[in-house]
């Protein structure tokens, strides 16, 4: 069967059972859009900016464990998409981004809307392809989906010149992929797993530190089984929230720059640390030298060998799929006649409970002005902890991470590694399309929401009943907090002047807008919003502009050098 390159590209998406493509048309992809028009299996979601297309595909992927797909045109289309691609790359999210390119004979001639898409995206993709012959499209797309999802996931770019998309060739879709230089290790070394089990059993002050890799590997059950079998404390990174139930008594909270006191102190003072699908990044362990000042044995499980001993030297490296390795580790522990030292573990829990008693997330509520923490607590209460929560980046992101207790994986959708403002709303679109009827809340700030606020138009077109919770403190809150702490209260360009009337703006897009000024109205506004099952509701909560996020580990400091609210 002979098809055009464009028709082949769409056939490939059908073969991969792609449900949604998020995109924006342009000259270089018109043949592909024509092929989309002539079929009805793959649905297209027209966004209002290419950055939002990739964020929406990203949100779809994070909440489903499927590969997200975006389609953009050449030149500014693909450069607008780069921020979304980099966001997915930093957080290891599987995406396939199809970009149009100028005709092959024009490449390198500075043609209209030409950029070197492969060169520009090379630092922030798992892999990319420039397809120069239509006969290679099917095999390239098969490789793209395989690379995006396997091993350590990530975004893959497929750049298709316009003439290639109109070239007719015979079509057949490969049934399998064989890339000689790429064979991810799925099972950990047996001897290393036995060493890990021995260390955990012998530990006096153990800590289990789980990151986003647990969520991406769908290994939450294995992690929970391990934590409960061993009776040890567990902490999650920002990306790992929901990987272990937040309401479980063995969960000591999120760790890192804005983690709980008990999580950070436990991490710093443990004698055996099991790191699962995490990468010891700067926001998690702070100063590397300070972290290394306490001797401990470290076991590190990760599918990416490049992540092991990258920042912190480990004692027992185990390369493999997190779920498989945890399953094998559980089997070894179950068969072992040795058990953890109950007395030592009891003493360790006593110490942790003393740290926990500091109640590092306490804050002074007010009857006069809305505290952002209170809004998140009420959001959790009203949604019974069952909502999908996306966030933008800043103080509101940290408040959501601290005060919304995620008991399930893939419910917390945020930009961790890149810290991308403007992520929240388009990501929520992808989540809502993936889970129609489910409660989806986008926690944002008055600064972040304006980065991609045009997507309120997309939400109207596709009738997406997202609930936008804007914690409006009239500042770039996290910037202001750092300026207060470290720059002598010089609030250089962090005040948001000339803000729009968000209620009228939401209404202009055809949605419901609610402004909330008083703490006594917070719960009622949230209940009203979630009662409107079929409407997007934009809630503009006017929050305390002076509120800061605590705990806080200052940049360059160690985990035990944390600042608590009570210290000021």
XYZ file of C-alpha atoms in Angstrom:
568
model
C 0.000 0.000 0.000
C 1.475 3.345 -1.075
C 0.933 6.335 1.220
C 2.384 9.793 1.584
C 4.875 10.441 4.347
C 2.204 12.428 6.175
C -0.279 9.557 5.954
C 2.402 7.163 7.184
C 3.131 9.396 10.175
C -0.547 9.302 11.170
C -0.749 5.548 10.522
C 2.180 5.120 12.913
C 0.317 7.050 15.603
C -2.662 4.773 15.086
C -0.408 1.705 15.371
C 0.894 3.048 18.686
C -2.717 3.563 19.848
C -2.222 7.290 20.345
C -5.415 8.861 21.614
C -4.566 12.565 21.482
C -2.097 14.733 19.612
C -1.579 18.228 21.003
C -0.495 20.685 18.368
C -0.616 23.845 16.296
C -0.556 23.869 12.476
C 1.833 25.708 10.190
C 3.146 25.579 6.648
C 5.691 22.793 7.134
C 3.142 20.372 8.656
C 0.094 21.066 6.479
C 0.323 17.681 4.735
C 0.381 16.000 8.150
C -2.626 18.029 9.271
C -4.406 17.044 6.065
C -3.750 13.399 6.898
C -5.094 13.995 10.416
C -8.255 15.494 8.902
C -8.878 12.394 6.804
C -9.099 9.969 9.735
C -10.917 9.829 13.049
C -8.891 7.494 15.276
C -6.337 10.013 16.499
C -7.902 13.135 18.022
C -6.174 16.491 17.723
C -6.249 19.155 20.426
C -5.600 22.652 19.087
C -3.630 24.590 21.684
C -2.915 28.329 21.480
C 0.886 28.099 21.836
C 3.351 25.347 20.998
C 4.864 25.371 24.500
C 1.412 24.458 25.794
C 1.164 21.607 23.272
C 4.189 19.887 24.774
C 3.141 20.615 28.376
C -0.312 19.153 27.644
C 1.242 16.029 26.126
C 3.493 15.904 29.192
C 0.568 16.114 31.635
C -1.260 13.438 29.661
C 1.773 11.165 29.893
C 2.507 11.734 33.590
C -1.045 10.882 34.589
C -1.417 7.787 32.370
C 1.940 6.062 31.838
C 1.435 6.500 28.074
C 3.641 8.329 25.599
C 2.451 11.890 25.058
C 2.483 13.265 21.501
C 2.849 16.825 20.239
C 2.876 18.185 16.683
C 4.415 21.542 15.783
C 5.577 23.322 12.666
C 9.081 24.401 11.707
C 10.982 27.482 12.869
C 9.168 29.286 15.687
C 6.858 26.307 16.094
C 9.667 24.043 17.226
C 11.564 26.741 19.127
C 8.385 27.534 21.074
C 8.197 23.831 21.923
C 11.737 23.639 23.317
C 10.755 24.735 26.840
C 8.202 21.921 27.011
C 10.695 19.432 25.624
C 13.332 20.467 28.184
C 10.738 20.220 30.962
C 9.955 16.624 29.989
C 13.641 15.786 29.597
C 14.543 16.969 33.101
C 11.731 14.905 34.638
C 12.182 11.822 32.383
C 8.733 11.993 30.777
C 8.128 9.915 27.610
C 7.060 12.128 24.711
C 7.236 11.980 20.930
C 7.343 15.459 19.405
C 6.840 15.641 15.643
C 8.136 18.838 14.080
C 7.820 20.043 10.528
C 10.891 21.132 8.607
C 11.491 23.085 5.391
C 11.887 20.955 2.230
C 15.107 18.948 2.122
C 16.525 20.986 -0.778
C 16.157 24.169 1.340
C 17.826 22.847 4.518
C 20.879 24.925 5.397
C 19.853 27.855 3.180
C 18.168 29.965 5.891
C 14.820 29.298 4.290
C 11.629 30.839 5.621
C 10.843 29.366 9.054
C 13.945 27.175 9.055
C 15.859 26.290 12.210
C 18.159 23.392 12.968
C 15.627 21.519 15.078
C 17.959 18.570 15.631
C 20.805 20.809 16.748
C 18.674 23.024 18.950
C 16.980 20.154 20.776
C 19.977 17.805 21.050
C 20.850 18.848 24.654
C 17.291 18.313 25.909
C 16.016 15.158 24.215
C 16.710 11.490 24.766
C 17.204 11.235 21.011
C 16.150 13.026 17.832
C 15.798 12.219 14.150
C 15.784 14.165 10.882
C 13.881 12.008 8.361
C 15.113 12.598 4.821
C 13.151 9.881 3.035
C 9.518 8.901 3.511
C 10.442 5.227 3.451
C 12.197 5.796 6.804
C 9.235 7.394 8.599
C 7.633 4.161 9.851
C 10.852 2.683 11.253
C 11.807 6.052 12.767
C 8.450 6.462 14.488
C 8.671 2.924 15.874
C 12.116 3.716 17.269
C 10.891 7.056 18.656
C 8.100 5.473 20.707
C 10.382 2.677 21.902
C 13.138 5.066 22.951
C 10.711 7.456 24.644
C 9.173 4.762 26.853
C 11.958 2.264 27.527
C 14.867 2.527 29.947
C 14.971 5.953 31.519
C 12.063 7.621 29.691
C 12.352 10.942 27.899
C 11.258 13.063 24.942
C 12.181 12.109 21.367
C 11.951 14.555 18.460
C 11.111 13.468 14.896
C 11.800 16.255 12.378
C 10.028 15.719 9.022
C 10.731 18.006 6.028
C 7.687 19.152 4.089
C 8.606 17.380 0.851
C 9.175 14.128 2.731
C 5.688 14.368 4.212
C 4.294 14.547 0.644
C 6.459 11.789 -0.827
C 4.636 8.536 -1.672
C 6.176 5.230 -0.650
C 5.063 1.755 0.302
C 3.933 1.510 3.928
C 4.543 -1.195 6.484
C 4.939 -0.756 10.229
C 7.716 -2.710 11.969
C 6.573 -5.221 14.558
C 9.662 -4.781 16.719
C 12.717 -2.598 17.298
C 16.320 -3.663 17.558
C 18.830 -0.934 18.360
C 22.228 -2.593 18.779
C 23.740 0.169 20.918
C 20.683 0.566 23.170
C 19.714 -2.245 25.525
C 18.443 -0.982 28.886
C 19.172 -3.299 31.803
C 15.839 -4.410 33.252
C 16.996 -6.684 36.068
C 19.489 -5.854 38.778
C 22.591 -7.867 39.602
C 21.642 -10.689 41.998
C 24.780 -10.355 44.113
C 24.251 -6.628 44.540
C 20.619 -7.160 45.536
C 21.757 -9.638 48.208
C 24.335 -7.087 49.455
C 21.578 -4.480 49.639
C 19.334 -6.827 51.632
C 22.159 -7.560 54.079
C 22.870 -3.857 54.625
C 19.189 -3.080 55.224
C 18.846 -5.907 57.756
C 21.999 -4.801 59.597
C 21.039 -1.090 59.623
C 20.520 0.719 62.917
C 19.291 4.008 61.451
C 17.870 3.197 58.002
C 16.125 5.548 55.596
C 14.322 4.807 52.328
C 14.496 7.702 49.861
C 12.216 7.328 46.823
C 11.986 9.584 43.789
C 10.106 10.002 40.551
C 11.549 6.778 39.177
C 9.184 4.841 41.429
C 6.206 6.611 39.855
C 7.508 6.275 36.297
C 8.166 2.551 36.787
C 4.720 1.977 38.330
C 6.540 0.463 41.297
C 4.551 2.055 44.132
C 3.166 -1.262 45.356
C 6.608 -2.857 45.507
C 7.949 0.162 47.396
C 5.069 0.059 49.898
C 5.562 -3.674 50.427
C 9.270 -3.135 51.087
C 8.774 -0.215 53.490
C 6.150 -2.091 55.489
C 8.123 -5.325 55.547
C 11.184 -3.565 56.931
C 9.306 -1.139 59.202
C 11.583 1.695 58.121
C 10.919 5.410 57.511
C 10.298 6.516 53.934
C 10.659 9.942 52.360
C 9.751 11.108 48.856
C 11.246 13.729 46.602
C 9.060 16.392 45.021
C 8.781 14.214 41.907
C 8.163 11.082 43.957
C 5.124 12.311 45.894
C 2.401 9.697 45.764
C 4.975 6.970 45.196
C 4.424 6.080 48.848
C 1.129 6.973 50.616
C 1.489 10.336 52.355
C -1.023 9.402 55.066
C 0.914 6.284 56.108
C 2.575 6.481 59.513
C 5.944 5.397 58.058
C 5.992 8.368 55.668
C 8.062 11.211 57.088
C 7.167 13.728 54.407
C 8.924 15.244 51.442
C 12.619 15.974 51.870
C 14.897 18.635 50.445
C 14.963 22.413 50.290
C 11.356 22.699 51.491
C 11.035 19.243 53.014
C 9.965 18.391 56.542
C 12.397 18.632 59.428
C 12.061 14.929 60.211
C 12.705 13.874 56.594
C 15.801 16.046 56.265
C 17.251 15.115 59.638
C 16.565 11.442 59.010
C 18.226 11.661 55.608
C 21.260 13.422 57.063
C 21.727 11.132 60.070
C 20.866 7.670 58.744
C 23.509 4.933 58.651
C 22.054 3.038 55.675
C 20.262 4.837 52.861
C 18.252 3.087 50.160
C 17.780 5.452 47.200
C 15.123 4.261 44.753
C 14.618 6.018 41.424
C 16.099 9.283 42.681
C 19.215 11.230 41.688
C 20.539 13.124 44.734
C 19.985 16.488 43.034
C 20.921 19.798 44.639
C 17.389 20.590 45.816
C 17.238 17.248 47.668
C 20.544 16.911 49.550
C 21.792 20.498 49.493
C 25.534 20.817 49.936
C 27.226 17.570 48.827
C 30.185 17.972 51.205
C 27.849 18.574 54.158
C 25.768 15.542 53.197
C 28.914 13.429 53.011
C 30.127 14.556 56.441
C 28.049 11.817 58.099
C 29.290 8.327 57.180
C 26.586 6.061 55.785
C 26.219 3.137 53.413
C 24.243 4.012 50.282
C 22.297 1.597 48.083
C 21.154 3.165 44.819
C 18.602 1.556 42.486
C 18.144 3.258 39.106
C 17.604 2.201 35.509
C 20.039 4.866 34.312
C 23.649 3.913 35.125
C 24.719 7.520 34.474
C 22.665 8.652 37.476
C 24.461 6.375 39.913
C 27.428 7.956 41.754
C 26.947 11.080 39.642
C 26.771 13.460 42.603
C 27.210 11.141 45.590
C 29.436 8.062 45.690
C 27.362 4.973 46.482
C 28.352 1.639 48.009
C 25.880 -0.722 46.340
C 24.888 0.366 42.817
C 22.019 -1.602 41.282
C 21.121 -0.836 37.662
C 17.706 -2.048 36.574
C 14.004 -1.367 36.389
C 12.916 -0.144 39.812
C 9.889 -2.433 39.982
C 11.873 -5.518 39.036
C 14.705 -4.761 41.449
C 12.347 -4.049 44.357
C 10.503 -7.289 43.609
C 13.765 -9.247 43.669
C 14.874 -7.447 46.844
C 11.594 -8.355 48.527
C 12.072 -11.990 47.566
C 15.557 -12.039 49.130
C 14.296 -10.390 52.313
C 11.360 -12.789 52.629
C 13.677 -15.780 52.314
C 16.232 -14.427 54.801
C 16.331 -15.851 58.309
C 17.726 -12.552 59.584
C 15.418 -9.708 60.505
C 16.105 -6.012 61.185
C 17.215 -5.119 64.721
C 13.882 -4.277 66.383
C 15.448 -2.430 69.338
C 17.684 -0.281 67.127
C 14.737 0.472 64.843
C 12.572 1.462 67.823
C 15.278 3.840 69.034
C 15.567 5.327 65.550
C 11.810 5.853 65.326
C 11.895 7.517 68.743
C 14.452 9.992 67.388
C 12.415 10.570 64.238
C 9.270 11.173 66.279
C 11.159 13.773 68.334
C 12.074 15.567 65.101
C 8.507 15.134 63.885
C 7.226 16.750 67.083
C 8.771 20.020 65.907
C 5.784 20.138 63.522
C 7.818 21.924 60.869
C 4.796 22.572 58.638
C 2.828 24.470 61.262
C 1.820 28.000 60.343
C -0.168 30.825 61.890
C -3.591 30.844 60.347
C -5.572 34.065 60.206
C -9.182 35.169 60.236
C -8.217 38.424 58.532
C -6.155 37.363 55.499
C -6.050 34.166 53.468
C -3.057 31.957 54.125
C -2.041 29.904 51.062
C -1.457 26.809 53.208
C -5.069 26.988 54.371
C -6.348 26.994 50.779
C -4.396 23.815 49.992
C -5.578 22.130 53.191
C -9.177 22.894 52.235
C -8.559 21.703 48.676
C -7.322 18.390 50.070
C -10.288 18.121 52.426
C -12.922 18.883 49.787
C -11.443 16.564 47.158
C -10.778 13.813 49.745
C -7.213 13.640 48.448
C -8.432 12.126 45.178
C -7.863 14.995 42.746
C -5.236 15.192 40.069
C -3.247 18.275 41.058
C -1.064 20.115 38.591
C 1.008 23.096 39.600
C 3.079 25.874 38.194
C 6.372 26.829 39.829
C 6.971 28.911 42.919
C 5.669 29.153 46.460
C 2.277 27.769 45.472
C 3.999 24.639 44.105
C 5.736 24.033 47.427
C 2.575 24.673 49.444
C 0.725 22.137 47.289
C 3.514 19.591 47.750
C 3.584 20.127 51.506
C -0.117 20.283 52.364
C -1.872 18.058 49.822
C -1.372 14.465 50.948
C -0.881 12.307 47.864
C -1.671 8.669 48.581
C -1.594 7.550 44.947
C 1.004 7.885 42.197
C 0.441 9.957 39.052
C -1.856 12.402 40.870
C 0.814 15.081 41.435
C 1.813 16.686 38.118
C 4.470 19.397 38.291
C 7.680 20.590 36.680
C 10.449 19.531 39.050
C 13.823 19.600 37.346
C 13.397 22.575 35.020
C 10.982 24.536 37.199
C 8.842 25.789 34.324
C 6.379 28.570 34.972
C 3.372 28.209 32.676
C 3.333 24.411 33.021
C 0.274 24.031 35.240
C -2.696 24.947 33.031
C -1.693 23.122 29.826
C -0.584 20.099 31.869
C -4.030 20.097 33.489
C -5.578 20.030 30.009
C -3.681 16.853 29.195
C -4.654 15.313 32.532
C -8.331 16.208 32.112
C -8.494 14.757 28.601
C -6.855 11.576 29.870
C -9.266 11.345 32.808
C -12.644 12.787 31.801
C -14.897 13.232 34.810
C -12.033 13.183 37.320
C -11.419 16.239 39.516
C -8.425 18.169 38.156
C -7.037 21.165 40.042
C -4.379 23.517 38.732
C -2.597 25.253 41.614
C -0.917 28.369 40.295
C 0.116 31.928 41.045
C -0.752 35.216 39.415
C 2.701 35.253 37.800
C 2.827 31.698 36.461
C -0.729 31.594 35.149
C -0.058 34.498 32.794
C 2.699 32.520 31.051
C 0.140 30.339 29.244
C -3.188 31.900 30.156
C -4.241 31.818 26.505
C -4.950 28.119 27.033
C -8.199 29.130 28.722
C -9.371 29.330 25.110
C -8.386 25.705 24.494
C -10.177 24.703 27.697
C -13.342 26.380 26.410
C -13.166 24.748 22.991
C -12.699 21.263 24.442
C -14.962 21.826 27.473
C -12.357 20.970 30.077
C -13.794 21.543 33.588
C -10.455 22.265 35.288
C -10.492 24.097 38.620
C -7.825 26.800 38.671
C -6.678 27.706 42.193
C -4.643 30.901 41.888
C -2.820 31.827 45.114
C -2.556 35.497 44.221
C -0.090 37.266 46.521
C 0.754 40.038 44.003
C 4.413 38.961 44.011
C 6.655 36.489 42.282
C 6.504 34.819 45.655
C 9.568 32.604 45.679
C 11.698 35.362 44.150
C 10.424 37.756 46.822
C 11.192 35.206 49.570
C 14.799 34.852 48.427
C 15.130 38.626 48.129
C 13.862 38.956 51.693
C 16.248 36.340 53.060
C 19.370 36.919 51.007
C 19.136 40.292 49.269
C 18.335 42.718 52.041
C 14.603 43.050 51.245
C 15.430 44.595 47.874
C 12.392 43.426 45.927
C 13.838 44.011 42.490
C 11.131 43.402 39.876
C 9.338 40.780 41.963
C 6.172 42.784 42.558
C 3.401 42.044 40.076
C 2.051 45.461 39.166
C -0.940 46.077 36.856
C -2.516 42.663 37.315
C -5.638 41.864 35.300
C -9.014 41.265 36.856
C -8.813 37.482 36.687
C -12.536 37.031 37.240
C -13.392 39.193 34.226
C -10.609 37.568 32.221
C -11.944 34.080 32.958
C -15.439 35.248 32.042
C -14.119 36.748 28.807
C -12.924 33.276 27.835
C -16.360 31.886 28.669
C -15.556 30.402 32.083
C -16.652 31.023 35.661
C -14.535 33.392 37.732
C -14.606 33.710 41.534
C -12.603 36.185 43.602
C -12.020 35.246 47.239
C -10.741 37.856 49.698
C -11.778 36.470 53.101
C -10.628 33.258 54.842
C -14.230 32.512 55.787
C -15.137 32.236 52.088
C -12.374 29.825 51.059
C -14.202 26.581 51.737
C -17.453 27.757 50.189
C -15.715 28.909 47.012
C -13.939 25.589 46.610
C -17.121 23.613 47.215
C -19.011 25.712 44.685
C -16.246 25.277 42.116
C -16.075 21.500 42.390
C -19.865 21.280 42.333
C -19.734 22.777 38.833
C -18.818 19.465 37.214
C -18.906 20.680 33.618
C -17.344 24.131 33.904
C -13.865 25.532 34.290
C -13.778 27.698 37.403
C -10.984 30.204 37.953
C -10.612 31.022 41.662
C -8.574 34.129 42.440
C -7.591 33.729 46.101
C -6.080 36.969 47.431
C -3.479 35.545 49.786
C -1.035 36.987 52.310
C 1.777 38.642 50.284
C 4.262 38.227 53.149
C 3.871 34.480 53.676
C 7.003 32.394 53.166
C 7.596 28.689 52.562
C 9.066 26.825 55.534
C 11.060 24.740 56.204
C 13.809 26.109 53.963
C 17.340 24.882 53.380
C 19.223 27.867 51.934
C 21.101 27.270 48.694
C 24.562 25.839 49.329
C 23.692 24.721 52.858
C 23.263 21.235 54.270
C 20.059 19.419 55.198
C 20.539 19.975 58.930
C 21.045 23.722 58.362
C 17.344 24.127 57.717
C 15.427 27.286 58.646
C 12.072 26.761 60.388
C 9.392 29.394 60.792
C 9.913 29.335 64.554
C 13.579 30.242 64.094
C 12.763 33.720 62.776
